[in-house]
mmCIF file of C-alpha atoms and ligand atoms in Angstrom:
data_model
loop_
_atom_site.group_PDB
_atom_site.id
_atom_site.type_symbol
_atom_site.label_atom_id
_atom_site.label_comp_id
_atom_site.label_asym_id
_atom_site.label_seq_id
_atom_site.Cartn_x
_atom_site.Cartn_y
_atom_site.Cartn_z
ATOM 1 C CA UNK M 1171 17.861 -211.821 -1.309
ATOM 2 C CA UNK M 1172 17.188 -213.927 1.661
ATOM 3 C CA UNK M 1173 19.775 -215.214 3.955
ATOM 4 C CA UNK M 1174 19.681 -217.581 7.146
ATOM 5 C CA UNK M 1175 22.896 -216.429 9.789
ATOM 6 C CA UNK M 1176 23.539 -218.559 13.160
ATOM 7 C CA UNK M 1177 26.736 -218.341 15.451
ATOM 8 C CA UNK M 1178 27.721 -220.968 18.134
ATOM 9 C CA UNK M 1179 28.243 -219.003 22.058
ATOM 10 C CA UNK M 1180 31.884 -217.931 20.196
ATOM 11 C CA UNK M 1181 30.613 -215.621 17.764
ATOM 12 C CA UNK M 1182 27.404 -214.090 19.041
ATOM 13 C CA UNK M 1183 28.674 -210.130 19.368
ATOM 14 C CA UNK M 1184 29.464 -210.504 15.119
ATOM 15 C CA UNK M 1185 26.288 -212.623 14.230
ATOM 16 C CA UNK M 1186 24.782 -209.336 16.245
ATOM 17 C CA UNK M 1187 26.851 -206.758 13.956
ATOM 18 C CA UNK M 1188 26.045 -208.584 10.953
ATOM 19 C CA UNK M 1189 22.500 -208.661 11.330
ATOM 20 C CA UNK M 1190 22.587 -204.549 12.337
ATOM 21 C CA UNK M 1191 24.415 -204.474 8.705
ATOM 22 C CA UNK M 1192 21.425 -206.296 6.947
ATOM 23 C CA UNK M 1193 18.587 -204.275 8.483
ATOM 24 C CA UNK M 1194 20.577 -201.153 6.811
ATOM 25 C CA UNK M 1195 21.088 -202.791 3.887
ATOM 26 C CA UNK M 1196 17.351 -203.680 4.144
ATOM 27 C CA UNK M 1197 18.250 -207.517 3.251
ATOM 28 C CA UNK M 1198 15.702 -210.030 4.663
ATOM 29 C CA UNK M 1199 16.876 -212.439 7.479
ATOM 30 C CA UNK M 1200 15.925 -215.198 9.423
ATOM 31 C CA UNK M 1201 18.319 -215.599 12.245
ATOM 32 C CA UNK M 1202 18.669 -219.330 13.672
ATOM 33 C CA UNK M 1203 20.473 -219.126 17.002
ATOM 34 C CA UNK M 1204 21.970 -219.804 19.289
ATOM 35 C CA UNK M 1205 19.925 -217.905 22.372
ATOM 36 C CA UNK M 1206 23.417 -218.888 24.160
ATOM 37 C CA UNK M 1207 24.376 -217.895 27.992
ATOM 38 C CA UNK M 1208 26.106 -220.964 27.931
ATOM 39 C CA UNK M 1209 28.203 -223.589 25.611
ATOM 40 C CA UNK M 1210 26.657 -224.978 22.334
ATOM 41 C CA UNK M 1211 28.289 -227.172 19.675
ATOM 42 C CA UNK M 1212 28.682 -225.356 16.467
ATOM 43 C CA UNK M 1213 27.328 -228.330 13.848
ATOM 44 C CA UNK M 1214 23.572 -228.020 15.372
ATOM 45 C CA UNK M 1215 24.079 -223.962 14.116
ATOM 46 C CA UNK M 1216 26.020 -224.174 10.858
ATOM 47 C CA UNK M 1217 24.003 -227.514 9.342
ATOM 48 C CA UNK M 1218 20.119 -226.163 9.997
ATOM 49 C CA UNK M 1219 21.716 -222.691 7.780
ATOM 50 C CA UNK M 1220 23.564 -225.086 5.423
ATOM 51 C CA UNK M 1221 20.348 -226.855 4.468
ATOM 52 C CA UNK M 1222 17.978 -223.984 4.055
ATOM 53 C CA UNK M 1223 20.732 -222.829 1.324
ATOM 54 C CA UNK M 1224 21.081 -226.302 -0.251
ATOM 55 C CA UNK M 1225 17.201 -226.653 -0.099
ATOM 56 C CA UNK M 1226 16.935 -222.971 -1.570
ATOM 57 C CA UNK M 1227 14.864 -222.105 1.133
ATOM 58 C CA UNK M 1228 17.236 -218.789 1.504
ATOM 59 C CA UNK M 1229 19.604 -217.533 -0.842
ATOM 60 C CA UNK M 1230 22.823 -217.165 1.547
ATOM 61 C CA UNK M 1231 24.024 -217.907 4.322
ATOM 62 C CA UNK M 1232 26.239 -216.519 7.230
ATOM 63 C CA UNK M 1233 27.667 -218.288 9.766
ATOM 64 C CA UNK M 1234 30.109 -217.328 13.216
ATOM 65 C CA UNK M 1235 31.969 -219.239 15.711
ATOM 66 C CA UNK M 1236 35.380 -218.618 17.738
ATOM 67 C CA UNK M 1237 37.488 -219.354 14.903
ATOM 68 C CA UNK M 1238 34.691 -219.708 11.946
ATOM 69 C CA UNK M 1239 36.869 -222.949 11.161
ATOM 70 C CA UNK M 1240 34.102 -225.595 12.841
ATOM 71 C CA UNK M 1241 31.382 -223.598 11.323
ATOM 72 C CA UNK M 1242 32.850 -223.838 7.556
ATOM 73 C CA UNK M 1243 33.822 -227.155 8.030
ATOM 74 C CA UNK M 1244 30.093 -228.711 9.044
ATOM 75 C CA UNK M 1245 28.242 -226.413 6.500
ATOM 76 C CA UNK M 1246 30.464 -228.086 3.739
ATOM 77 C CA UNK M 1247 29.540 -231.659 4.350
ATOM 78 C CA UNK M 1248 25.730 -230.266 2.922
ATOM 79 C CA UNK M 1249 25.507 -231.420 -0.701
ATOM 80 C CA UNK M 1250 25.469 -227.506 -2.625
ATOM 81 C CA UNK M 1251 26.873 -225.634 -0.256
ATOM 82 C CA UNK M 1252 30.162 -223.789 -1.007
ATOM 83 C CA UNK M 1253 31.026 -221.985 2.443
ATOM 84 C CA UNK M 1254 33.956 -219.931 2.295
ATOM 85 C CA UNK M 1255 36.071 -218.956 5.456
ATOM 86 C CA UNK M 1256 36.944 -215.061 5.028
ATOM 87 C CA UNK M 1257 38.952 -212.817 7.385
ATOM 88 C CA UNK M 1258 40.136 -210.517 4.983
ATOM 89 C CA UNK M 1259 37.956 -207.897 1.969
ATOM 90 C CA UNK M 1260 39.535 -209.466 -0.696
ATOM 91 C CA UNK M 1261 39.002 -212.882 0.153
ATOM 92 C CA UNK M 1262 35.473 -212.033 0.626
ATOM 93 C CA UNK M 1263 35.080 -209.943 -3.079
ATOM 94 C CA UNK M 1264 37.041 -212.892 -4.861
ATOM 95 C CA UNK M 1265 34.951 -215.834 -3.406
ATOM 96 C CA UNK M 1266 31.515 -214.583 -4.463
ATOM 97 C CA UNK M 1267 33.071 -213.838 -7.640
ATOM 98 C CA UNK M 1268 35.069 -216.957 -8.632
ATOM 99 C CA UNK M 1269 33.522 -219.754 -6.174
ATOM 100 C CA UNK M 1270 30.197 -218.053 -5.767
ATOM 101 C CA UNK M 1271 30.134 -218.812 -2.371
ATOM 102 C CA UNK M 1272 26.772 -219.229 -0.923
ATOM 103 C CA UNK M 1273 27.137 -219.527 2.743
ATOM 104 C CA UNK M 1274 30.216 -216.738 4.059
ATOM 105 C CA UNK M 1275 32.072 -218.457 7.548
ATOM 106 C CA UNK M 1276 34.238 -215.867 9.981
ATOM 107 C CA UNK M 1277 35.432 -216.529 13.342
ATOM 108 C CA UNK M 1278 35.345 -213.620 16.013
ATOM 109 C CA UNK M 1279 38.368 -214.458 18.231
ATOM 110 C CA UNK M 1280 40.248 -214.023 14.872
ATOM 111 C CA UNK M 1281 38.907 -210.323 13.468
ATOM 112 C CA UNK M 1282 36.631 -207.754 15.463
ATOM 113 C CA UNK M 1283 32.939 -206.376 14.304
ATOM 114 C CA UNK M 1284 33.971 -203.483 12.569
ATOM 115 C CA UNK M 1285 36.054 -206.190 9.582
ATOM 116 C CA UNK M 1286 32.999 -208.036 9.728
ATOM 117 C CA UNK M 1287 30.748 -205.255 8.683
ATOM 118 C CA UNK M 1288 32.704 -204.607 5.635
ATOM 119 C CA UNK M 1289 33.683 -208.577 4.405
ATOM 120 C CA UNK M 1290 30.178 -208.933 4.894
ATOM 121 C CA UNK M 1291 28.943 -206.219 3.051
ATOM 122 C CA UNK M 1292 31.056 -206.710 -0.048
ATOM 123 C CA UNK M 1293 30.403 -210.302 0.404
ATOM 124 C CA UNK M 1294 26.689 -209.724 0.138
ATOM 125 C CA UNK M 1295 27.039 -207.189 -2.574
ATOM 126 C CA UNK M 1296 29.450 -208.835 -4.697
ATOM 127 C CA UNK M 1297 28.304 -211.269 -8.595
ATOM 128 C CA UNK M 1298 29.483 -214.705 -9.682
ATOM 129 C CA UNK M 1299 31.363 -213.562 -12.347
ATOM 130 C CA UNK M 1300 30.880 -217.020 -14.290
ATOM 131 C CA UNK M 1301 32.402 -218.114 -17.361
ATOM 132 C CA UNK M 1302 35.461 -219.982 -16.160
ATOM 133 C CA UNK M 1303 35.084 -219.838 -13.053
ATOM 134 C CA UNK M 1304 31.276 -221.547 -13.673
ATOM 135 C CA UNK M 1305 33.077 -224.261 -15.298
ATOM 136 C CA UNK M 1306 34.723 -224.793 -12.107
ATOM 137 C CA UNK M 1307 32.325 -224.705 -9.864
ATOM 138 C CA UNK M 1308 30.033 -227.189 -11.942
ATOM 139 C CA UNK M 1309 32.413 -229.320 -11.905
ATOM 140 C CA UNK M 1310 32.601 -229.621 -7.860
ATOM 141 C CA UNK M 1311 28.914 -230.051 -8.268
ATOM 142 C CA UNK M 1312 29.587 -232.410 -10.728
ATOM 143 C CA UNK M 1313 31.269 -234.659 -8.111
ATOM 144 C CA UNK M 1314 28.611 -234.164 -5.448
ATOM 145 C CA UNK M 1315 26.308 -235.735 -7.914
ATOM 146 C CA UNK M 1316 28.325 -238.909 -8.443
ATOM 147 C CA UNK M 1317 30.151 -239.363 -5.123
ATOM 148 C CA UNK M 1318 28.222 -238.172 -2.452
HETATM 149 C C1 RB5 W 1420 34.073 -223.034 20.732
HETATM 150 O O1 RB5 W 1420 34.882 -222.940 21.853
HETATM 151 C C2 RB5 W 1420 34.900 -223.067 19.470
HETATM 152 O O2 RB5 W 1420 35.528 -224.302 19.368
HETATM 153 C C3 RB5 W 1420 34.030 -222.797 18.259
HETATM 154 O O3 RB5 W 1420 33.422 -221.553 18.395
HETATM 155 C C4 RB5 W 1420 34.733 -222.775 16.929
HETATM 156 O O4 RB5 W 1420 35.853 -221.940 16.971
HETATM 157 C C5 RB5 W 1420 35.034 -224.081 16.323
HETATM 158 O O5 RB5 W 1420 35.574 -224.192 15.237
#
């Protein structure tokens, strides 16, 4: 597995955490910013990961501002992306396994590093489970191919 991970100036110390967690986990990473001392706006971080997903380029993606709330919401607007906003294990478990999520959203003024580790870990670890739930999901990508 390959995954892309970017944070705006908000989420830096996680993006950090996260990308000590893949290097144990010996998952490959390309990490896409931001070198930020100073203020950035989140949509140039979250869209370059959301299209490298989309375009297949990397399987996943992870991305971290203040709240993980801007992050989620630009990485959405790219046409096969299903990022899911997850503060809490379960969350994290159930979204790979009934959305299959492919780009994971958290926010570090809202959990510290050491809840991070572990969404992200199951996160990365957990299967689609598919059947029903693939139903569902096709048809979201069903409407991405008419609508948008
Ligand atoms: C930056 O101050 C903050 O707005 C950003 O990190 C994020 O929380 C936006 O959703």
């Amino acid at each position: 597995m390959k995954v892309a991970i970017a944070s705006d100036h908000g989420g830096v110390a996680i993006r950090q955490e996260i990308k000590k967690l893949m290097e144990e986990m010996e998952i490959e990473y390309i990490d896409l910013g931001c070198e930020c001392g100073s203020s950035v706006d989140y949509p140039d971080y979250a869209i370059p990961v959301a299209e490298k997903v989309a375009s297949g380029e990397v399987d996943r993606g992870i991305l971290i501002c203040g709240t993980g709330i801007g992050m989620s919401i630009a990485a959405n607007k790219v046409k096969g992306v299903r990022c899911a906003l997850v503060h809490d294990v379960y969350s994290a478990k159930m979204t790979r396994e009934h959305n299959d999520s492919n780009i994971l959203a958290m926010g570090e003024r809202v959990i510290g590093p050491g809840l991070a580790r572990e969404i992200a870990k199951v996160w990365l670890t957990t299967e689609f489970a598919g059947g029903r739930h693939a139903n569902r999901v096709n048809k979201i990508h069903q409407y991405e191919q008419t609508h948008l």
